[in-house]
Structures are given as C-alpha cells and as structure tokens.
Amino acid sequence: MKNTGRALLIFFAIIANVYVAYGQSRTLSGTVSDNSNQPLPGVTVLINGRTGGAVTDATGKYTLQTDAAGTATIEFRLIGYATVSKPLGTAPTLNITMEPDVKGMNEVVVVGFGTRKRATLAGSVGLMKADAIAGRPITNASQALSGQVPGVWVNQTSGQPGADGASIRVRGIGTMGNSDALVLIDGVVGSLRSVNPADIESISVLKDASVAIYGSRAANGVILVQTKSGAKGRINLDFMTSYGKQKATKLPETPTNAVDYMELYNQALKNQNQPAYYSDAVINEYRNGKDPYLYPNTDWRDLVIGPAGIQSNQVSISGGENKTQFNVSLGYTDQDGIVRNGNAKLHNLRANVTTKVNDKLEVGLRTGMRYEKSRESHNGAGNLFTELNRTLPFYTPYASNGEYGGTWVRSINTQFRNPLVMTDEGKNETTRGFFNGNAFLNYEIIPGLKFNVTGGANYVTTDNQTFTPKVDIYNPKTLTVATTMNAGGAKALNSWEKTLYTTLFSSLTYNKTFAQDHDLTLMGIYSQEQSDTRSLGGSIMGFVNNRLTEINAGLETPLINGTTYGWALRSYIGRLNYSYKEKYLLEAIGRYDGTSRVSEGGRWGFFPSVLVGWRITKEAFMQDQKIFDELKLRASWGKSGNDQIGEYAYIETYKFSRFYPFGSQIFSGIAQRGIVDNSIKWEIGKKLNLGLDAGFLKNKLNVTFDWFRDNREGILYQLATLPDFLGVPEKPTMNLSSVKNTGWEFSAGYNDRIGEVDFSAGFNLTHVKNEITYIPAAQLGQNSNIAGHPVQSFYMWKALGIFQTQDEVDKSAKPTTGTVAPGDLKFEDISGPNGVPDGVIDLNDRQVVGKPLPTWTYGAYFTAGWKGFDARVNLQGIADVDSYVGGELFFPFLNGAGILSRWEKGNTWTPENPGAKLPRLLQYNASSTQNYSGNSFWLQDASYMRIKDIQIGYTLPQAWLKKAGIQGLRVYVDAQNAFTFSRFEGIDPERPLTNASSAQYPNVRIISGGINVKF
C-alpha cells in the first residue's frame, strides 16, 4: 500500500505539472512581413502551452492577450513559409520576417545514420509525415504508405485481423526472390508490423543510390521509421479513441437458390450431351418444400461473413525540460474479423527518452513493444474460403436435431466440410510478441567531432496452438451421419519460434564549416549484426473428445520437430558530405560488408555511391528572375546488394528420417537432399537517378521529377530443374539472371489560403518498365521468367474469341484432346515443333499475354481547414497490370465447387445467344484442356483507383475547453477503403496478382468515428 500511495502521489504531481498558474495578462502586437518587406495576412500566431492565439489581418498586423512568461515560445505559421519560433520576451511589440519555404525544403528528413535538411539533400528520398495517417483505423503500419510516396507500390491483399499487412515494392521488382525493402525502426532493423501507426513521427523511403549506406541488404529500397519523441516545454497528455464497423470491400456473387444451382448444373451436362444429374422429381420436391432444414437456400457467405467492429485506444504523455525529453505511449486495438469468430487484439507500449547529461554528453533510449493475440478458423483462412467456394445452397448449416448438417440431395461434393465447423469448432490461436529498441550515447570529443555508440535489438516470438476437431455431419432428412470431418481423428498442433536480432554500431562524425561557405561532414561507422532463430513444434492425435484440446491430452502418434539457424553481418562504412553555400552538394558513400549467407570467396562486397546536387536558385544569375522560388538538380549513382536467400544456400545439408530398404526391412538414415553452388556471391543492384526539385508561386506550388534505372545482376535464385540421374530433389541457389527497372516519378503539391480556408492538394505518378535482361534458361509455367519480358509474366494461350459455327471450328487450330464445338474458346496458333504454326494448339503456342506488375502507380491527396473544420482525402491506384483468377468457383463445378452468378442464363454462349460474354457452360472436367486451360480469356485487367481514406473532423474552440483544463479536442469520422473503381470481376483487385485462386480473405471497408483530446 505504501508503494501504491507513492505511485499515486507521483502521478498527481505529474498531472499537476500540466496546469500552469496564470500571471498578469498583457497585450502583444506586431507586424509580420515577408523577405521583401510585404505584409503577410493569414499568419497564425500561437504561444506554446497556451490556448487561443491570433491571425494577422490584411496589413500583416496581429494583436493578442497573453499571461505567458517572457521565456515562453511564440510561433508564427503560414503555409508556404518556414515556421518562425522565438522567445516571447517582455516587450509589447514583436515584428517578424518570414522566409519562403518550398514544402519540405527546410524540413528535416531521416536518412541513413542521421538526418538531412531537405534543401541540402542530393538523393531521392520519399517522406510521409504523421499527419497523413492521423485518425486512420490502420492496424499495420505497412498500410500507411498507400498512395503517399512516389515510386512506392503498396498492395494490401487481406483484411484478416492479425494478417492484414501489405507488401511494399520500391520502384518495381528487381529480383526473382525476396523483393521486400529493408525496414529500420529508429535505426534498428525491424518490421513495420511491430510499430503502432499512432507512434510514427515520419517514414522516409530511400529509393536511389542513397541506399548504399545500408549496403548488402538495400537493393530493394530502404524504409526508415522514426517514432515520436518528446519536445521541450510543458507536459502534454493526449488521449485518442475510435470505434468503427468493417465490411468486405467485395465478395464473389454466387447463386443462393438451390433450384437455380441444380438447373445450371443440368444445363452444363446438357451442353455436354449428358443426362441430367438432378431429376425433375428432386427439383420439384425442392421447389415446393417448406422445411428450412430439408430445403434450405443457404447464402453461406452471408452466414460466415458479416459486419464486424474495430476499436482503438491510445494514451500518450510527452514533454520535457531543457535536458530531458520523453514520450511514453500505450495503445490497444480490438479488431473482430468479418469472418465469424475471428479476432485480433493488439497491445502497444513505447517509451522514448533523451537526456543531455552535460554540454558534451547525451544519452537516450528508444523502445517499443507489441503483443498480438489473434484467432481464426481452425484450418486457416485459405482453407475456409476454399470450402466456402465448394459449399452449395442446398447444404443446411444445422440439422433439425441441432447437429451440423449437410444435405440429402445428390451432390458432386461428396466430402462436404461444413464451414461453420471450421469457424465455431476447434482452435487456431496465435500470439506474437515484438520488441524493438536501442540505447545510444553521443559524446562531443572536441567542437565538431562527435562519437556515437548504439546498441539495438529486435526480438520476435510466435506461438501457435491449433486443434482440429473430429465432427460428424448429419443428413437432414434421415438424421444419420453422412460424413465425418477429419475422420482420421482430432489433432493438436503447437508451434513456437523466436528470433533475436542484435546490433552494435559506433561512429565518429566530424563537421566543420570553413570560410563560412564550405560545410564538410565526415563519418566513419563500424557495425556488427547478428540474428539467431530457434523453432520447436509438436503434434499429437488420439483425443477422447473435442473439449480437451491441450497437446498432453492426446494419446496417439506424437511427433516433434525443431531447428536453429542464424546469420551475421559485419560492416565498415564511410560517408562524406560537402556543400558550398548550400548551393553545390556532394555526398559520397562507401560500405564494405561481409555476410555469413554466401560462400567465403564472395562473402565480402564493396558498395559505393556518389550523389550530387545543384541549387540553381542560389546562383547570382537567378536572383532577378520571378519564376522559380527553388530549383535544384540532383544526380546519383551507386551499388547495393541483396542477400535474402536463406542461411545455408552454399553449404551441403543433410536430412534425417530418410528411409532405406535392406532386405525385408526398412531402416532410417540420413541423406543429402540437394546440391549447392559453393561459389555464390552478392546479388548486385546498380542504381542511377537524375532528379529535379522546383518551387513556384511564392513556394505554394512544388514539383519533383526523377528518372531512374536499376540494373540487378547476379540474381540469386533457385535453378528451375535438375537431371533425374542426380537423384536429389532440392535444386541449388545460384547467381542466375539479371533484371532491369527503368522509369520515372513525378509529384506535385499546392498549398494556399483563400480567405479563411487553408487547403493543400497534390498527386504523384510513377512509371516503371520491368524486364528480365538475362536468364540462362527460361523458367516456364503459367507465370514465367523469360528474357525480354517482365518478371513472372503470364505465359499461356492467347484467346481470340468464341467459336460461332462448326465450320469455324473445323477450319481453326485446336487442342488434340477433348471435344471442341461452337461456343468454345478459340486460340492463336503461333508455333509448332518446327517453329511454325501447325494447326494444333499445344504447349508450343503459349506466349506472354500479360504481367502482374503495374506499369503505373499513383496517389493523390486533398486537405482543407476552415474555422475548426478539417477534411482529408487520399487515394491510390495502379494501371496496366493483369491478374489471372480461375480455379474453384470461377471455373464451373471444379472440385465439387459452386459457380459464379455470371454463368447464369443469358450470360453464356448458346446458338440463340451468340454474342454472349462467356463461352458455353460446361463442367470444368469436360473442358479442362480447352475453355478452362491456362489462357488469356480469363486474364483480367487488375487496374484500379481506390479512395483509400476520407476523413472529416472538427476541433472545438479553445474558449469552450479552457475551464475544463483541456488544451484541444477534435472529433472526426473516417472512411477507409471508401470507394473502388475497377473493371476487375469477382473479387477485390488489390490482391496477390500471381495467385490464381479466389480463396482469399477479403479486404475491408471501415467506417469509424473518433475523439482526440489533448490536456
């Protein structure tokens, strides 16, 4: 109790610090003008830690009443001009001159191992600030960059709680393996998933040769996340809460009337000249039946998928005095899944503290923790949606005896697996823990020479517990067991994995300004990194019932497995920065990396880069022109690497539990399962970038243009095939191929104030051409890697349309297997065994017909504020991109599955309907080598434009809040994934573009409301 009392005393003492005693009020006035001595109207004047303020009038004058002490800070803010902060002082008049500011030119940008003022930045670095995502109900920080940064393609393929992270590609895909960008959280390698989006201050994306500072892992781009820190001044307590409803953005449309389904199936058989599967007697009995257990018309998607809630809460306290600043936050999100019984609970804690011990020594600690607990169907989302595709409207959810039901109707899906068993029975729970943090020390040895040492760690642990139950499915008419799900018996599976990444790096930095105009910075860095992973798993069967789910309750077939692996990286880094009058800019980087992931002969690699910039508007001959307020040219060249190939690709490995027959007995042993290439080395990326930054109209309009080329050589990839006589199944990883990405980026932003309305608008557009420039042998399949074409191009028959007459069929090339008739698809005959068209459609006629990589990516935004009201709109989109969706549901009756509503009467070819969009309706098995083969007819344009976020808010006047001790209060409503414009059919176009299956968890639209309170 004593400790509790002390804690309460400390807590109330902290809260008391929030409130400041008011002194005697006084009047402050003055004039604000620009650097041409012209008055500036509309300037916002604020005193830190005080409510209220003032706005300059048409002559640039302001007047305000304040009781703040002379040591307080007063700020002057106006869009298009650099914010001015000054001590308030005690004089009754304070006049201010404001300098123009091209948006972002004077802001500080986080770059590798430091920061830069954007004005002196020679590299291509994208920046997203915290206000771009404030209030958005995003649960994974990877979603934050959607449409925000040119050259960055964000693809969120799922809305599943706990598994809704997005893939991020920077300037295309440059490799055939892992294309993920390197992510650092406050300077330590981590994942965007581990960070609460509400804790993010900014995200920088390094896209050009500036990535060379991270050497061997930077070829795919680098994402730098900076979390929020405290600032000098009063202590601030912020509380945010929101609640929203989620709904699927798009779901496949299927027949939910059982008779309609049976008639469609019979129609397919009729088209195949086969007898009806469902008799008229069965169809009439079903049509006239009234018992919902016997004659259901079940909409299984409506039963399994529905609206779901999401709520988030965050409290943070920040501030500090002259020597110590801090920011501590605690967050909690509870997200139900749109699939029944799915859920994820996310807990976040972050503490950032910096202390200046004396004039020479500064120390700090930046830590973040995240704990997740998620729940889904016992066999996973993919299997659940596969079964949903196979579940037909005449299956009943429950029989009249309360047991899980099936159907009495004859069905092509003889092993029906009731989706409600998957969502309501068994267990599939995953807990994940994340820790990312670092402690640092900065010491100024002599003026201009600073020493830094930083130690960091990233710890991730995952624990999954799955229980798959044995459940009987009953015939609703006879009330007898029709089938048994998991008939082999219930099974429990537990798996656990932990990864500890540690790093220690130290640096010496020397900065000196010579003759007032020459600024020179030299930096030398030594870095050591290491990662160790351990996993353990076990399973067992033989459970007496479905209620005892722990692994020690099983009695039969126990199995265990486990392994350990790791890697290490050592680096020596040097960097030089030079600027002359902030006009001529030079940056040179050299990094020497050694990794354990490649063989000793190629283990070390050198990654240099050079970046230059010229601020033309600083030249004397530009001082009298009135067009450009800022004009800067940039150029860069550099090398970077990629080693994301696993840990032991160059070492022969052996596996146990290989079985050998000796005489009449089988013995277990050990065997080499593959061959390796002992000479593998770094995958190298060579980046070239030419850029331009410009500001116009007194810096209200700013534009950026970049042209880039990224050549990737020696791409590490697994060999496609091995000769059978080698007797080993696992293929070696080798430096196999080369890929080139060429393109350009353009972005523009406009900021202004009209009357009392502040607004900003902008867009970004990126064009990327992807091409495999070398590969020793084409890797062929539905998605192929072929020289001269993009990575993973769609390689299949090209459909020319639908056969209309038998004469057309007879005169055209067609496959040698199966029956082809009018109403079937017609394909282009381009080759044969001898390289010329031969009248036969076979493997020789496959060609590249599309690509899963967008040529165009874009984003746009609009913000406005008026008298406390504010609005924000963000959108993103992609264009010139394809995706192939086939398989169950999309191809009729495949694997006993259902059918899309688009196959209903009137939409398919018949002699009476020759202009139909779809070919004649056939079973998949009847046309698997013809209509439903891999061909371009089913390839869809996956381009889309999505209104990613709409938010409208209102900030209450401070005069209303002052008596309550509230510094600010804002309420808002938000729509996430509000609208989508696309020609893509069946499912959401924001999906895994090379995945042909429609069995995927949908994305979600979220409508939410929230409150932000500042004390």
GROMACS .gro file of N, CA and C in nm, residues 780-781 795-799 812-817 820 826-848 929-930 933-935:
model
  126
  780LEU      N    1   0.950  -2.170  -6.731
  780LEU     CA    2   0.819  -2.165  -6.792
  780LEU      C    3   0.711  -2.223  -6.702
  781GLY      N    4   0.597  -2.160  -6.704
  781GLY     CA    5   0.480  -2.201  -6.629
  781GLY      C    6   0.372  -2.098  -6.657
  795TYR      N    7   0.210  -1.650  -6.907
  795TYR     CA    8   0.256  -1.724  -7.026
  795TYR      C    9   0.153  -1.833  -7.053
  796MET      N   10   0.071  -1.814  -7.156
  796MET     CA   11  -0.040  -1.905  -7.180
  796MET      C   12  -0.092  -1.886  -7.322
  797TRP      N   13  -0.194  -1.961  -7.357
  797TRP     CA   14  -0.255  -1.945  -7.488
  797TRP      C   15  -0.326  -1.810  -7.496
  798LYS      N   16  -0.322  -1.751  -7.616
  798LYS     CA   17  -0.392  -1.626  -7.639
  798LYS      C   18  -0.529  -1.656  -7.699
  799ALA      N   19  -0.634  -1.617  -7.627
  799ALA     CA   20  -0.770  -1.640  -7.674
  799ALA      C   21  -0.808  -1.534  -7.778
  812SER      N   22  -1.008  -2.416  -8.794
  812SER     CA   23  -0.917  -2.350  -8.700
  812SER      C   24  -0.832  -2.450  -8.624
  813ALA      N   25  -0.720  -2.402  -8.573
  813ALA     CA   26  -0.634  -2.484  -8.487
  813ALA      C   27  -0.704  -2.506  -8.353
  814LYS      N   28  -0.682  -2.623  -8.297
  814LYS     CA   29  -0.744  -2.655  -8.170
  814LYS      C   30  -0.664  -2.764  -8.100
  815PRO      N   31  -0.684  -2.784  -7.970
  815PRO     CA   32  -0.612  -2.889  -7.899
  815PRO      C   33  -0.650  -3.027  -7.952
  816THR      N   34  -0.558  -3.121  -7.936
  816THR     CA   35  -0.582  -3.257  -7.985
  816THR      C   36  -0.664  -3.340  -7.886
  817THR      N   37  -0.677  -3.292  -7.762
  817THR     CA   38  -0.755  -3.365  -7.662
  817THR      C   39  -0.886  -3.290  -7.636
  820VAL      N   40  -1.411  -3.001  -7.917
  820VAL     CA   41  -1.428  -2.858  -7.939
  820VAL      C   42  -1.551  -2.837  -8.025
  826LYS      N   43  -1.151  -1.994  -7.886
  826LYS     CA   44  -1.062  -2.007  -8.000
  826LYS      C   45  -0.926  -1.947  -7.963
  827PHE      N   46  -0.817  -2.018  -7.996
  827PHE     CA   47  -0.683  -1.975  -7.957
  827PHE      C   48  -0.594  -1.949  -8.078
  828GLU      N   49  -0.491  -1.866  -8.057
  828GLU     CA   50  -0.399  -1.831  -8.164
  828GLU      C   51  -0.293  -1.939  -8.180
  829ASP      N   52  -0.277  -1.984  -8.303
  829ASP     CA   53  -0.175  -2.083  -8.337
  829ASP      C   54  -0.050  -2.008  -8.384
  830ILE      N   55   0.054  -2.006  -8.300
  830ILE     CA   56   0.172  -1.927  -8.335
  830ILE      C   57   0.294  -2.012  -8.365
  831SER      N   58   0.290  -2.142  -8.328
  831SER     CA   59   0.411  -2.223  -8.347
  831SER      C   60   0.377  -2.371  -8.336
  832GLY      N   61   0.478  -2.451  -8.367
  832GLY     CA   62   0.468  -2.595  -8.354
  832GLY      C   63   0.605  -2.652  -8.325
  833PRO      N   64   0.620  -2.782  -8.334
  833PRO     CA   65   0.752  -2.845  -8.308
  833PRO      C   66   0.863  -2.789  -8.395
  834ASN      N   67   0.827  -2.743  -8.516
  834ASN     CA   68   0.929  -2.691  -8.609
  834ASN      C   69   0.936  -2.539  -8.608
  835GLY      N   70   0.867  -2.475  -8.512
  835GLY     CA   71   0.875  -2.331  -8.500
  835GLY      C   72   0.780  -2.254  -8.589
  836VAL      N   73   0.688  -2.322  -8.658
  836VAL     CA   74   0.590  -2.255  -8.742
  836VAL      C   75   0.451  -2.307  -8.704
  837PRO      N   76   0.346  -2.228  -8.730
  837PRO     CA   77   0.210  -2.275  -8.698
  837PRO      C   78   0.180  -2.408  -8.766
  838ASP      N   79   0.117  -2.500  -8.690
  838ASP     CA   80   0.096  -2.636  -8.741
  838ASP      C   81  -0.049  -2.683  -8.733
  839GLY      N   82  -0.141  -2.591  -8.701
  839GLY     CA   83  -0.281  -2.629  -8.695
  839GLY      C   84  -0.321  -2.699  -8.568
  840VAL      N   85  -0.230  -2.707  -8.471
  840VAL     CA   86  -0.258  -2.771  -8.342
  840VAL      C   87  -0.226  -2.672  -8.231
  841ILE      N   88  -0.316  -2.664  -8.134
  841ILE     CA   89  -0.291  -2.582  -8.016
  841ILE      C   90  -0.229  -2.671  -7.909
  842ASP      N   91  -0.103  -2.642  -7.875
  842ASP     CA   92  -0.034  -2.720  -7.773
  842ASP      C   93   0.062  -2.628  -7.697
  843LEU      N   94   0.157  -2.687  -7.626
  843LEU     CA   95   0.249  -2.607  -7.544
  843LEU      C   96   0.331  -2.510  -7.628
  844ASN      N   97   0.351  -2.541  -7.754
  844ASN     CA   98   0.431  -2.453  -7.840
  844ASN      C   99   0.360  -2.321  -7.870
  845ASP      N  100   0.232  -2.314  -7.842
  845ASP     CA  101   0.155  -2.194  -7.875
  845ASP      C  102   0.138  -2.099  -7.757
  846ARG      N  103   0.202  -2.132  -7.646
  846ARG     CA  104   0.196  -2.039  -7.533
  846ARG      C  105   0.278  -1.913  -7.564
  847GLN      N  106   0.235  -1.802  -7.514
  847GLN     CA  107   0.304  -1.675  -7.535
  847GLN      C  108   0.277  -1.583  -7.416
  848VAL      N  109   0.357  -1.479  -7.405
  848VAL     CA  110   0.338  -1.381  -7.298
  848VAL      C  111   0.217  -1.295  -7.333
  929THR      N  112  -0.897  -2.899  -7.077
  929THR     CA  113  -0.789  -2.879  -7.175
  929THR      C  114  -0.827  -2.779  -7.283
  930GLN      N  115  -0.945  -2.721  -7.273
  930GLN     CA  116  -0.991  -2.627  -7.374
  930GLN      C  117  -1.030  -2.495  -7.307
  933SER      N  118  -0.845  -2.417  -6.973
  933SER     CA  119  -0.699  -2.427  -6.971
  933SER      C  120  -0.641  -2.289  -6.940
  934GLY      N  121  -0.512  -2.284  -6.915
  934GLY     CA  122  -0.449  -2.154  -6.892
  934GLY      C  123  -0.449  -2.071  -7.019
  935ASN      N  124  -0.535  -1.969  -7.025
  935ASN     CA  125  -0.543  -1.887  -7.145
  935ASN      C  126  -0.585  -1.746  -7.109
   0.00000   0.00000   0.00000
